[in-house]
Every structure is written in structure tokens, then in C-alpha cells.
Coordinates of C-alpha atoms and ligand atoms in Angstrom, one line a residue:
M278 CA -7.1 -13.8 -36.3
L279 CA -3.6 -14.5 -34.3
E280 CA -5.0 -11.5 -31.9
D281 CA -8.4 -13.2 -31.8
I282 CA -6.8 -16.6 -30.8
R283 CA -4.5 -14.8 -28.3
Q284 CA -7.8 -13.6 -26.6
I285 CA -8.5 -17.5 -25.6
S286 CA -7.1 -17.9 -22.3
N287 CA -7.6 -21.4 -21.8
P288 CA -4.7 -23.2 -23.7
F289 CA -6.5 -26.6 -24.8
V290 CA -9.4 -24.5 -25.9
R291 CA -6.9 -22.1 -27.9
A292 CA -4.9 -25.0 -29.3
I293 CA -8.1 -26.9 -30.7
T294 CA -9.6 -23.5 -32.1
S295 CA -6.3 -22.7 -34.0
G296 CA -5.8 -26.5 -35.3
F297 CA -9.1 -26.6 -36.8
F298 CA -9.1 -23.3 -38.1
L299 CA -5.7 -24.1 -40.0
S300 CA -6.7 -27.7 -41.0
T301 CA -10.1 -26.4 -42.5
L302 CA -7.5 -23.7 -44.4
V303 CA -5.4 -26.3 -45.8
T304 CA -8.1 -29.4 -46.5
I305 CA -11.3 -27.3 -48.3
P306 CA -8.8 -25.8 -50.6
A307 CA -6.8 -29.1 -51.4
T308 CA -10.0 -31.0 -51.6
A309 CA -11.8 -28.3 -54.2
A310 CA -8.6 -28.7 -56.3
I311 CA -8.5 -32.4 -56.6
F312 CA -12.1 -32.7 -57.3
L313 CA -11.8 -30.1 -60.0
V314 CA -9.0 -31.9 -61.8
N315 CA -11.2 -35.0 -61.4
L316 CA -8.2 -36.9 -59.8
K317 CA -9.9 -39.9 -58.0
N318 CA -7.2 -42.0 -57.0
E319 CA -6.3 -43.4 -53.7
S320 CA -2.9 -41.5 -53.4
A321 CA -5.1 -38.2 -53.7
Y322 CA -7.5 -39.2 -50.7
K323 CA -4.4 -39.9 -48.9
F324 CA -3.0 -36.6 -49.4
I325 CA -5.9 -34.9 -48.3
F326 CA -6.3 -36.9 -45.0
Y327 CA -2.3 -36.4 -44.0
A328 CA -2.2 -32.7 -45.1
S329 CA -5.5 -31.9 -42.8
I330 CA -3.4 -33.9 -39.7
A331 CA -0.4 -31.9 -40.3
S332 CA -2.0 -28.9 -40.6
A333 CA -4.5 -29.5 -37.6
T334 CA -1.3 -30.4 -35.6
V335 CA 0.8 -27.3 -36.9
G336 CA -2.5 -25.2 -36.1
A337 CA -2.6 -26.3 -32.5
M338 CA 1.0 -25.8 -31.8
G339 CA 0.7 -22.3 -33.2
G340 CA -2.3 -21.6 -30.8
L341 CA -0.3 -22.8 -27.9
A342 CA 2.7 -20.5 -28.7
A343 CA 0.1 -17.4 -29.1
G344 CA -0.6 -18.1 -25.5
K345 CA 3.1 -18.4 -24.6
S346 CA 3.5 -15.0 -26.0
K347 CA 0.5 -13.2 -24.7
S348 CA 1.8 -14.1 -20.9
E349 CA 4.8 -12.8 -22.0
T350 CA 3.3 -9.3 -23.0
S351 CA 1.2 -9.3 -19.8
K352 CA 4.4 -9.5 -17.4
S353 CA 4.9 -5.6 -18.2
P354 CA 5.1 -3.7 -15.3
L355 CA 1.9 -1.6 -15.9
V356 CA -0.8 -4.4 -15.7
E357 CA -3.9 -3.0 -17.6
A358 CA -6.0 -6.0 -17.7
G359 CA -9.4 -5.3 -17.6
G360 CA -11.3 -6.9 -14.5
G361 CA -8.3 -6.2 -12.5
I362 CA -8.3 -10.0 -11.3
D363 CA -4.3 -10.1 -12.0
W364 CA -3.3 -6.6 -10.7
K365 CA 0.0 -7.3 -9.1
D366 CA 2.0 -4.1 -10.1
W367 CA 1.3 -0.4 -11.1
R368 CA -2.4 0.3 -12.5
K369 CA -3.8 3.3 -14.0
F370 CA -6.4 4.9 -11.8
V371 CA -8.5 8.4 -12.3
V372 CA -9.2 10.7 -9.7
D373 CA -13.1 10.5 -10.3
R374 CA -13.5 13.2 -7.2
K375 CA -11.5 15.3 -5.0
V376 CA -13.0 16.6 -1.9
K377 CA -11.6 19.0 0.6
E378 CA -12.0 17.7 4.2
S379 CA -10.0 20.4 6.5
E380 CA -7.8 23.2 5.9
S381 CA -4.9 20.7 5.3
I382 CA -6.4 17.4 4.0
T383 CA -7.8 16.7 0.9
S384 CA -9.4 13.3 -0.2
F385 CA -8.9 11.6 -3.9
Y386 CA -11.3 8.8 -4.8
L387 CA -10.0 6.6 -7.0
K388 CA -11.1 4.4 -10.3
P389 CA -9.5 2.1 -12.3
V390 CA -9.1 3.6 -15.7
D391 CA -9.6 0.0 -17.2
G392 CA -13.1 -0.2 -15.8
G393 CA -12.4 -3.4 -14.0
M394 CA -13.1 -4.7 -10.6
I395 CA -10.6 -3.7 -7.8
P396 CA -10.4 -6.2 -4.7
N397 CA -11.7 -5.3 -1.2
F398 CA -9.3 -4.6 1.2
T399 CA -8.8 -5.0 4.9
P400 CA -9.5 -1.6 7.1
G401 CA -6.1 0.0 7.8
Q402 CA -4.3 -1.1 4.6
F403 CA -2.6 1.3 2.4
L404 CA -2.0 2.0 -1.2
T405 CA 1.2 2.7 -2.7
I406 CA 1.1 5.5 -5.6
Q407 CA 3.4 6.6 -8.1
L408 CA 3.7 10.1 -9.6
D409 CA 5.5 11.7 -12.4
I410 CA 6.5 15.0 -11.0
P411 CA 8.2 17.1 -13.4
E412 CA 10.7 18.8 -11.9
Q413 CA 11.9 15.4 -10.2
S414 CA 14.2 13.0 -11.7
K415 CA 12.4 9.8 -11.2
P416 CA 9.2 8.9 -10.3
V417 CA 8.0 9.7 -6.9
I418 CA 6.5 6.7 -4.9
R419 CA 4.6 7.4 -1.5
T420 CA 2.2 5.1 0.7
Y421 CA -1.3 6.3 1.9
S422 CA -3.7 4.6 3.9
L423 CA -7.4 3.9 2.7
S424 CA -9.5 6.1 4.6
D425 CA -13.1 4.9 3.5
Y426 CA -14.5 1.4 3.5
I427 CA -17.5 -0.3 1.7
E428 CA -18.6 -3.6 1.6
S429 CA -18.2 -4.2 -2.3
T430 CA -15.3 -1.8 -2.9
S431 CA -16.1 0.3 -6.2
H432 CA -13.7 2.8 -5.6
Y433 CA -10.5 3.7 -3.4
R434 CA -10.5 6.9 -1.2
L435 CA -6.9 8.5 -0.2
S436 CA -7.0 11.2 2.1
I437 CA -3.7 13.2 2.0
K438 CA -2.2 16.1 4.4
R439 CA -0.5 19.0 2.6
E440 CA 3.2 18.7 4.1
P441 CA 4.3 22.3 4.5
A442 CA 8.1 23.2 4.8
P443 CA 9.2 22.7 8.4
P444 CA 9.6 26.2 10.3
D445 CA 12.8 28.0 10.2
T446 CA 14.8 25.8 8.0
I447 CA 15.3 26.2 4.4
A448 CA 14.0 22.3 3.6
P449 CA 11.4 22.3 1.1
A450 CA 7.8 21.4 1.5
G451 CA 6.7 18.0 1.1
I452 CA 7.0 16.8 -2.8
A453 CA 4.0 14.2 -3.1
S454 CA 1.5 15.7 -0.7
N455 CA 2.0 19.6 -2.6
F456 CA 1.8 17.9 -5.9
M457 CA -1.3 16.0 -5.0
H458 CA -3.0 19.1 -3.9
D459 CA -1.9 21.7 -6.3
H460 CA -1.4 19.7 -9.7
V461 CA -3.7 16.3 -9.4
H462 CA -7.3 17.4 -10.1
E463 CA -10.7 15.3 -11.0
S464 CA -9.8 13.1 -14.1
S465 CA -5.9 13.0 -13.5
V466 CA -4.6 9.7 -13.8
I467 CA -1.9 8.2 -11.1
L468 CA -0.5 4.9 -10.8
A469 CA -1.4 2.4 -7.7
K470 CA -0.2 -0.7 -6.4
P471 CA -2.6 -3.3 -4.6
P472 CA -3.8 -2.5 -1.1
A473 CA -1.0 -3.7 0.9
G474 CA -0.4 -3.5 5.0
K475 CA -0.3 -5.5 8.4
F476 CA -1.9 -2.5 10.5
V477 CA -5.3 -4.0 10.1
L478 CA -8.3 -4.5 12.0
D479 CA -9.5 -8.0 12.7
V480 CA -13.2 -7.3 12.2
N481 CA -14.3 -10.4 13.5
S482 CA -13.1 -10.0 16.7
S483 CA -15.7 -9.0 19.5
Q484 CA -13.0 -7.6 21.9
P485 CA -13.4 -3.5 22.2
A486 CA -11.0 -1.9 20.2
V487 CA -9.5 1.7 20.8
L488 CA -8.9 3.6 17.9
I489 CA -6.6 6.3 18.8
S490 CA -5.4 9.2 16.4
N491 CA -4.2 12.4 15.8
G492 CA -3.9 15.0 12.6
V493 CA -3.9 12.9 9.5
G494 CA -3.4 9.5 11.4
I495 CA -7.2 9.4 11.3
T496 CA -7.0 8.1 7.8
P497 CA -7.0 4.4 8.8
M498 CA -9.1 4.8 11.8
I499 CA -12.1 5.9 9.5
S500 CA -12.1 2.9 7.7
M501 CA -11.8 0.5 10.8
A502 CA -14.6 2.4 12.3
K503 CA -16.5 2.1 9.3
A504 CA -15.9 -1.7 8.5
A505 CA -16.7 -2.5 12.1
G506 CA -20.1 -0.9 12.0
L507 CA -20.8 -2.4 8.5
L508 CA -19.5 -6.1 9.4
N509 CA -19.7 -6.6 13.2
P510 CA -22.0 -3.7 14.8
Q511 CA -22.2 -5.7 18.0
R512 CA -18.6 -4.9 18.7
H513 CA -17.7 -1.8 21.0
I514 CA -15.3 0.7 19.6
W515 CA -13.9 4.1 20.8
F516 CA -12.7 6.5 18.4
L517 CA -10.2 8.8 20.2
H518 CA -9.0 11.8 17.8
G519 CA -6.9 15.1 18.5
A520 CA -6.6 18.1 16.5
R521 CA -5.8 21.6 17.3
D522 CA -9.3 22.8 16.8
G523 CA -12.3 22.2 14.4
S524 CA -10.5 23.8 10.9
L525 CA -7.9 21.1 11.4
H526 CA -10.5 18.3 12.2
A527 CA -11.0 16.3 9.0
F528 CA -13.8 13.8 8.9
R529 CA -15.9 14.8 11.7
D530 CA -19.4 14.8 10.3
E531 CA -18.8 11.5 8.6
V532 CA -17.5 9.8 11.9
N533 CA -20.3 11.4 13.7
A534 CA -22.6 10.0 10.8
I535 CA -21.1 6.3 11.5
A536 CA -21.8 6.6 15.3
V537 CA -25.2 7.5 14.5
S538 CA -26.3 4.6 12.6
N539 CA -24.1 2.3 15.1
P540 CA -24.7 3.2 18.7
N541 CA -21.5 0.6 19.5
L542 CA -19.1 3.6 18.4
H543 CA -18.3 6.0 21.1
I544 CA -16.3 8.9 19.9
V545 CA -14.2 11.2 21.8
Y546 CA -12.5 14.2 20.1
C547 CA -9.8 16.2 21.8
Y548 CA -8.9 20.0 20.9
S549 CA -5.8 21.2 22.0
R550 CA -6.6 24.9 21.1
P551 CA -10.3 25.2 20.2
S552 CA -11.7 28.1 18.9
L553 CA -15.1 29.9 20.2
T554 CA -17.0 28.2 16.9
D555 CA -15.7 24.6 18.1
E556 CA -17.9 24.9 21.1
G557 CA -20.2 21.7 21.3
N558 CA -17.9 19.6 18.4
Y559 CA -15.5 18.3 21.0
Q560 CA -15.6 16.4 24.1
H561 CA -12.3 17.3 25.8
K562 CA -9.7 20.3 25.7
G563 CA -6.1 19.4 25.7
Y564 CA -4.6 16.2 24.0
V565 CA -5.6 12.4 23.6
D566 CA -3.3 10.8 26.2
V567 CA -3.3 7.6 28.5
D568 CA -4.9 9.7 31.6
L569 CA -8.1 10.1 29.0
I570 CA -7.8 6.3 28.5
K571 CA -7.6 5.4 32.0
N572 CA -10.5 8.2 33.0
V573 CA -12.4 8.1 30.4
V574 CA -12.7 5.1 28.1
A575 CA -11.8 2.6 30.6
P576 CA -14.9 3.2 32.7
E577 CA -17.2 3.3 29.6
M578 CA -15.5 -0.4 28.7
Q579 CA -16.2 -1.9 32.1
N580 CA -19.6 -0.7 32.2
F581 CA -20.4 -1.9 28.5
Y582 CA -18.2 -4.9 28.1
G583 CA -17.6 -5.9 31.8
S584 CA -13.6 -5.7 31.3
T585 CA -11.1 -3.2 29.7
D586 CA -9.1 -5.9 27.9
A587 CA -9.0 -4.1 24.5
E588 CA -6.9 -3.9 21.5
Y589 CA -5.4 -0.3 20.9
F590 CA -4.7 1.1 17.5
L591 CA -2.3 4.1 17.0
C592 CA -1.7 6.4 14.4
G593 CA -0.4 10.1 14.4
S594 CA 2.6 12.4 14.9
P595 CA 5.7 10.4 16.2
S596 CA 5.7 11.9 19.7
F597 CA 2.2 11.6 20.1
M598 CA 2.5 7.8 19.3
D599 CA 5.9 7.4 21.2
S600 CA 4.0 9.0 24.5
L601 CA 0.9 6.7 24.3
R602 CA 2.8 3.4 23.6
D603 CA 5.1 4.3 26.8
G604 CA 1.9 5.2 28.8
L605 CA -0.1 2.1 27.9
R606 CA 3.1 -0.2 28.7
E607 CA 3.2 1.6 32.1
W608 CA -0.3 1.1 32.8
G609 CA -0.1 -2.4 32.3
V610 CA -1.1 -3.0 28.7
A611 CA 0.7 -5.9 27.0
D612 CA 2.5 -5.0 23.7
N613 CA 1.0 -7.4 21.6
K614 CA -2.5 -5.6 22.4
V615 CA -1.0 -2.4 20.9
L616 CA -0.7 -2.1 17.2
F617 CA 0.4 1.1 15.7
E618 CA 1.3 2.8 12.1
S619 CA 4.0 5.2 11.8
F620 CA 3.6 7.8 8.5
A621 CA 6.9 9.4 9.2
K622 CA 10.2 8.1 10.4
T623 CA 11.1 8.8 13.9
K624 CA 15.1 8.3 14.9
P625 CA 15.3 5.0 16.8
K626 CA 15.5 5.4 20.5
K627 CA 18.4 3.6 20.7
V628 CA 21.7 3.6 18.3
E629 CA 22.3 -0.1 17.8
Q630 CA 26.1 -0.5 17.2
A631 CA 26.0 -3.2 14.1
Q632 CA 26.4 -6.5 15.8
G633 CA 29.4 -8.4 15.4
L634 CA 31.5 -5.6 14.8
T635 CA 34.3 -4.0 16.6
Q636 CA 35.8 -0.5 16.3
E637 CA 38.8 -1.6 14.3
H638 CA 36.2 -2.8 11.4
V639 CA 33.4 -0.3 11.6
S640 CA 33.8 0.6 7.8
I641 CA 32.0 -2.2 5.9
E642 CA 32.5 -2.7 2.3
V643 CA 29.0 -2.4 0.7
V644 CA 28.8 -3.2 -3.1
F645 CA 25.8 -1.8 -5.3
S646 CA 26.0 -4.4 -7.8
K647 CA 23.8 -2.8 -10.6
S648 CA 25.1 0.9 -9.9
G649 CA 28.9 -0.4 -10.2
K650 CA 29.7 1.1 -7.0
T651 CA 31.7 -0.3 -4.2
L652 CA 31.6 2.0 -1.1
S653 CA 32.9 2.1 2.4
W654 CA 29.8 2.4 5.0
N655 CA 30.5 3.7 8.7
P656 CA 27.7 3.6 11.2
K657 CA 27.5 7.4 11.0
D658 CA 26.0 6.9 7.4
G659 CA 22.6 5.7 8.5
T660 CA 20.5 3.4 7.0
I661 CA 21.5 1.3 3.7
L662 CA 19.1 3.7 1.8
E663 CA 20.5 7.1 3.5
F664 CA 24.2 5.9 2.8
A665 CA 22.9 5.1 -1.1
E666 CA 21.3 8.3 -1.5
A667 CA 24.1 10.1 0.0
N668 CA 26.4 8.4 -2.9
D669 CA 23.8 9.1 -5.7
I670 CA 22.1 6.0 -6.0
Y671 CA 18.4 6.5 -5.6
P672 CA 16.6 3.0 -5.1
D673 CA 12.8 3.0 -5.3
H674 CA 11.6 3.3 -1.7
S675 CA 8.0 5.2 0.0
C676 CA 7.9 4.8 3.5
R677 CA 11.2 4.7 5.2
V678 CA 9.9 3.0 8.0
G679 CA 9.9 -0.9 6.8
V680 CA 5.8 -1.0 6.4
C681 CA 5.6 -0.5 2.7
G682 CA 8.3 -3.1 1.1
T683 CA 9.0 -0.7 -2.1
C684 CA 12.7 -0.7 -1.0
M685 CA 13.0 -4.5 -0.8
C686 CA 16.0 -5.7 -3.0
K687 CA 17.9 -8.8 -3.3
I688 CA 21.2 -9.6 -1.2
P689 CA 23.5 -11.7 -2.7
E690 CA 26.0 -11.3 -0.1
G691 CA 26.4 -10.4 3.5
D692 CA 23.7 -9.7 5.9
V693 CA 22.2 -6.6 7.3
D694 CA 20.9 -5.5 11.1
Y695 CA 17.5 -3.9 11.4
E696 CA 16.7 -0.8 13.3
E697 CA 13.4 -2.4 13.7
T698 CA 11.5 -5.3 12.8
P699 CA 10.0 -4.8 9.3
T700 CA 6.1 -4.8 9.1
A701 CA 6.4 -5.7 5.2
S702 CA 6.9 -9.4 4.3
V703 CA 10.6 -10.0 3.3
D704 CA 11.1 -12.6 0.6
R705 CA 13.8 -14.8 1.1
G706 CA 17.3 -13.6 0.2
S707 CA 16.0 -9.9 0.3
V708 CA 16.1 -7.1 2.8
L709 CA 14.4 -3.6 3.4
I710 CA 16.9 -1.1 2.8
C711 CA 15.3 1.6 4.3
I712 CA 15.4 0.3 7.9
S713 CA 18.4 -1.8 7.5
K714 CA 22.4 -1.2 8.0
P715 CA 25.1 -3.2 7.0
K716 CA 26.1 -6.3 9.6
T717 CA 29.0 -8.3 7.9
A718 CA 32.2 -7.0 6.7
R719 CA 31.1 -7.1 3.0
V720 CA 27.5 -6.8 1.8
V721 CA 26.6 -7.1 -2.0
L722 CA 23.0 -5.6 -2.9
D723 CA 21.4 -5.7 -6.2
I724 CA 21.0 -2.2 -6.4
Ligands
FAD846 C1 2.1 3.3 5.8 C2 1.7 4.7 5.7 C3 0.2 5.3 5.5 C4 0.0 6.8 5.2 N1 -1.1 7.0 4.9 C5 -0.9 8.5 4.9 C6 -2.4 9.3 4.8 O1 -3.3 8.3 4.8 N2 -2.4 10.6 4.5 C7 -1.2 11.2 4.4 O2 -0.8 12.5 4.5 N3 0.2 10.8 4.8 C8 0.4 9.4 4.9 N4 1.4 9.0 5.0 C9 2.9 9.6 4.7 C10 2.8 9.6 3.1 O3 3.4 8.4 2.8 C11 3.9 10.7 2.9 O4 5.2 10.7 3.6 C12 3.6 11.9 3.2 O5 2.7 12.5 2.4 C13 4.9 13.3 3.1 O6 5.2 12.9 1.6 P1 5.6 14.1 0.7 O7 6.5 13.8 -0.5 O8 5.0 15.1 0.8 O9 6.8 14.7 1.6 P2 8.6 14.6 1.4 O10 9.1 15.2 0.6 O11 8.8 13.0 1.9 O12 9.2 15.3 2.8 C14 8.6 14.8 4.2 C15 8.7 16.0 5.1 O13 10.3 16.1 5.2 C16 10.6 17.5 5.0 N5 11.6 17.8 4.0 C17 12.0 17.4 2.8 N6 13.3 17.9 2.9 C18 14.1 18.1 4.3 C19 15.0 18.5 4.5 N7 16.3 18.1 3.8 N8 15.2 18.7 5.8 C20 14.3 18.5 6.6 N9 13.0 18.2 6.0 C21 12.9 17.9 5.0 C22 9.4 18.1 4.2 O14 8.9 19.5 4.2 C23 8.0 17.2 4.5 O15 7.5 17.8 5.6 C24 1.4 7.5 5.1 C25 3.1 6.9 5.4 C26 3.0 5.6 5.4 C27 4.1 5.0 5.8

């Protein structure tokens, strides 16, 4: 019965139901007993009256308390609420379909195990997933862009590139991507947090957008191209993608199909080393670069739109994005018209000296309060996350580029300097340790 009462979410209805139930439970047997013994004096009726009021009050209070204990239970980190309305933390998803998209990229279609609703997302956003990988000492958390778009979201699609070991090193291959490719199959269950991220296409804008990607950087671009085609097909979108050859070009047929249904989607594929069988499947031999934008995209844009004032979205390898950002800036495109997402950490171009520090006190005291470690940080130790890991402290993290917010922690004392402006929202009194370094002589972190 208590469980049934707990199912009632409205506290008022829960209190009345519970009060009525307890009052009935007390009043009916008491009345029956009084009639059985034929006790007809006034105090007997008064007793029944007060007993029913008291039991109703106790029942109502119990009903309210049952609701409190229910909401405490739902604070558990794994939110499995049916309907998914209150999905804030990790939720179980089953792999409904696994589809090979190219030699290196495989897609995973995810549906919630609880069968509830999943929220729509803005094209360009990502999911953070958590994997239990047997040989890893703690769960592995990674971030993957949502690579599909439908108006009423019934599934999420992640498209993951297998990261091989870097050539000529003894470094291991990528942990999460290889696990996904080799050990996550249809019906496997993984945990995911709700869609997040600010690298998004404003679908309502009428300004032309140029989506530029290489390799697996194509994932958020497909979502953007599909959303624009469904929600704002008037808008001109250029889809520029670079691949080595057709075997590594994922989603070619899917993007071509979007262009068939939306004539305002203009495709330019560039293959750097096309094979003979790729003939007819690409427009340019070489790389996607600013000259291609100046010579091919800009004249088309002028023709269709009457101006070359556009928004540029970049996602791809670090060197690809660096050269395009520099090239667009040199060409005169304002920085606020160029949005980009990094999948991998690049070395900051300029190694900033921590502000306010002189050479005499480059050694900073960093207290990792939960781990009980007080350590001395020096600029060569890198970011706080790198410093923690080097000292056998392994805080949660994922993207390492200030995008996903997984590494956010409280900073009760001191301050940090960011290598780059965080993209994730940072709570007041908290910092992202993956892209920050200590700034003040003592820094205390809740790690
Ligand atoms: C916002 C965002 C969206 C993303 N979207 C996608 C997406 O849609 N698809 C996708 O495939 N990826 C995406 N990523 C990247 C993804 O999150 C992972 O970073 C990627 O899959 C690699 O993870 P991993 O665990 O396989 O590799 P990790 O184990 O993290 O290793 C990364 C690389 O470092 C190498 N390495 C490991 N150890 C060493 C060492 N000691 N020395 C030198 N090299 C080493 C590995 O071989 C590997 O190549 C996204 C990232 C972000 C931030």
C-alpha cells in the first residue's frame, strides 16, 4: 500500500488519499465494535469522531512523508524514471542498431532502456557516455556528437571513429572507441547523460551556413544539414567535407539523399588521395581549404544569396581547423562568424605564464581535498587535470577541451587561469580542470 501511495506524485492528493485510508481503517472497526457491544452513550460517538480525525491527520502526514522519501530515492545518480522527463544524470540506453558507415566509423542507434521519452536536441549537440571497460580501473567517460536529426526524437545516433594507436609509438590505441567497435553490440547497454553543447546551428536563421568538416568531424554537420532541410529548407547550406578517399568517407549516400530532397543544400566533397573507383563521387581532388571557399563557395553564395555574409561551422582534425580558422580570419571573416568544435586537445598556441606569478613563486600549493593530497604545482605540470593524473588522482573527465563540463569541480579557495575560454557552462564557485592551471599561490579543489 505504501508503494501505491508513493506512486501519487501530487503531495495534496497523496495526503488526502493516505488520510482517508487510515481514517477508514480506524473508524469502521471502531464503529462496528461499539455497535456490537451496544454502547450507545455520547462519549462512544465522541471517541469515534476524535479517532477518525486523529487517524486522518496521521495518515495525511504519512502520505506527505512517503513522497519525501520517494524524492530522496530519485536523487540516485542513475535516473531511470519512465518518460525520461526528469533525466539529468546517467540513464541506461540499449544499442538498438549498429551500422558500419566506413572503414573506420560505426554508428550506434540508442534507445532508452526504460522505454520513456527522450528530449529533442539542437543540431550540433553531443551525448556524454559512460562505459564499464573490464581492464579499466574506473568507468570511462567520453563525449560523442549526435549524428542524426529527426523532428520527434525516438533514438539517438552516435557515430564513432576507431582510434588506432599512433604510428611509431608504444602508445595504446583509443580506449573507448575500440571498446565501442569491438565489444558494444546490438542489445548492449551503456549509460548516457542528456544532450549538451553550444556548437549548434540556429535553424531559424536565414543567413547561409557553411558546414566544413574532415574525417569524423562530419558527425555534427549531418545533424545540422538534416535539421536545416527539415525545419528551414529555404536556407542555403554548403556542406564541405574532406576525406582521404571513398573508403573513409562516411555518410556519403545519406548526405546526398538530403541534398536530393533539399535543393538548397550544396555539397562539395574533396578527396586528397582518391582511388579509381571514387571517380564521380567527389568534386575536388585535394583538401578543403580557404581557397576552395573563396573560389567555389563564395561565387555560388553571391549568386544564390546576393552576398557572401555567412556563418562558418568547423569540425575536424586540429591542423585542419587551425588552418581554416587562420585562413578565414585573413580573408576578413569576423571571429564571431566562425564556430568550431574540437574533438581532440591541441597544444595551446601560446603557453601563458600564470597571471600574477613571478619566477620566485612559480611553485603553487594545490590541495586536492577529497584525496587528502597537498602538492606543489609548477607550470611544466600542465593543466590541473594533467597534474592530478600524474599524481595518481583520477577525477572524472571526458573531452579535455572545456566542452563537456564532466571535469567541473568546486574551488573553495584560490583561482585558476584558463588556457582557452570554456565552452561548457561553469557553475559559480567551480572550475573546469581540463583546461585550467592554478593562478593564485594556493588553490584548494574539491577533488
Ligand atoms: C564535443 C565532442 C564531440 C565528439 N564527437 C565525436 C564523434 O562524433 N565521433 C568520434 O569518433 N569522436 C568524437 N569525439 C572524440 C571522442 O570523445 C573521443 O575523444 C575519441 O573517441 C577517442 O577516445 P578513445 O577513448 O578511443 O581514445 P583515448 O584512449 O582517449 O586516446 C586518444 C588518442 O590518444 C592516443 N594515446 C593514448 N595514450 C597515448 C599516449 N600515452 N601517448 C600518445 N598517444 C596516446 C590513442 O591512441 C588515441 O589515438 C568527440 C569529442 C568531443 C569533445
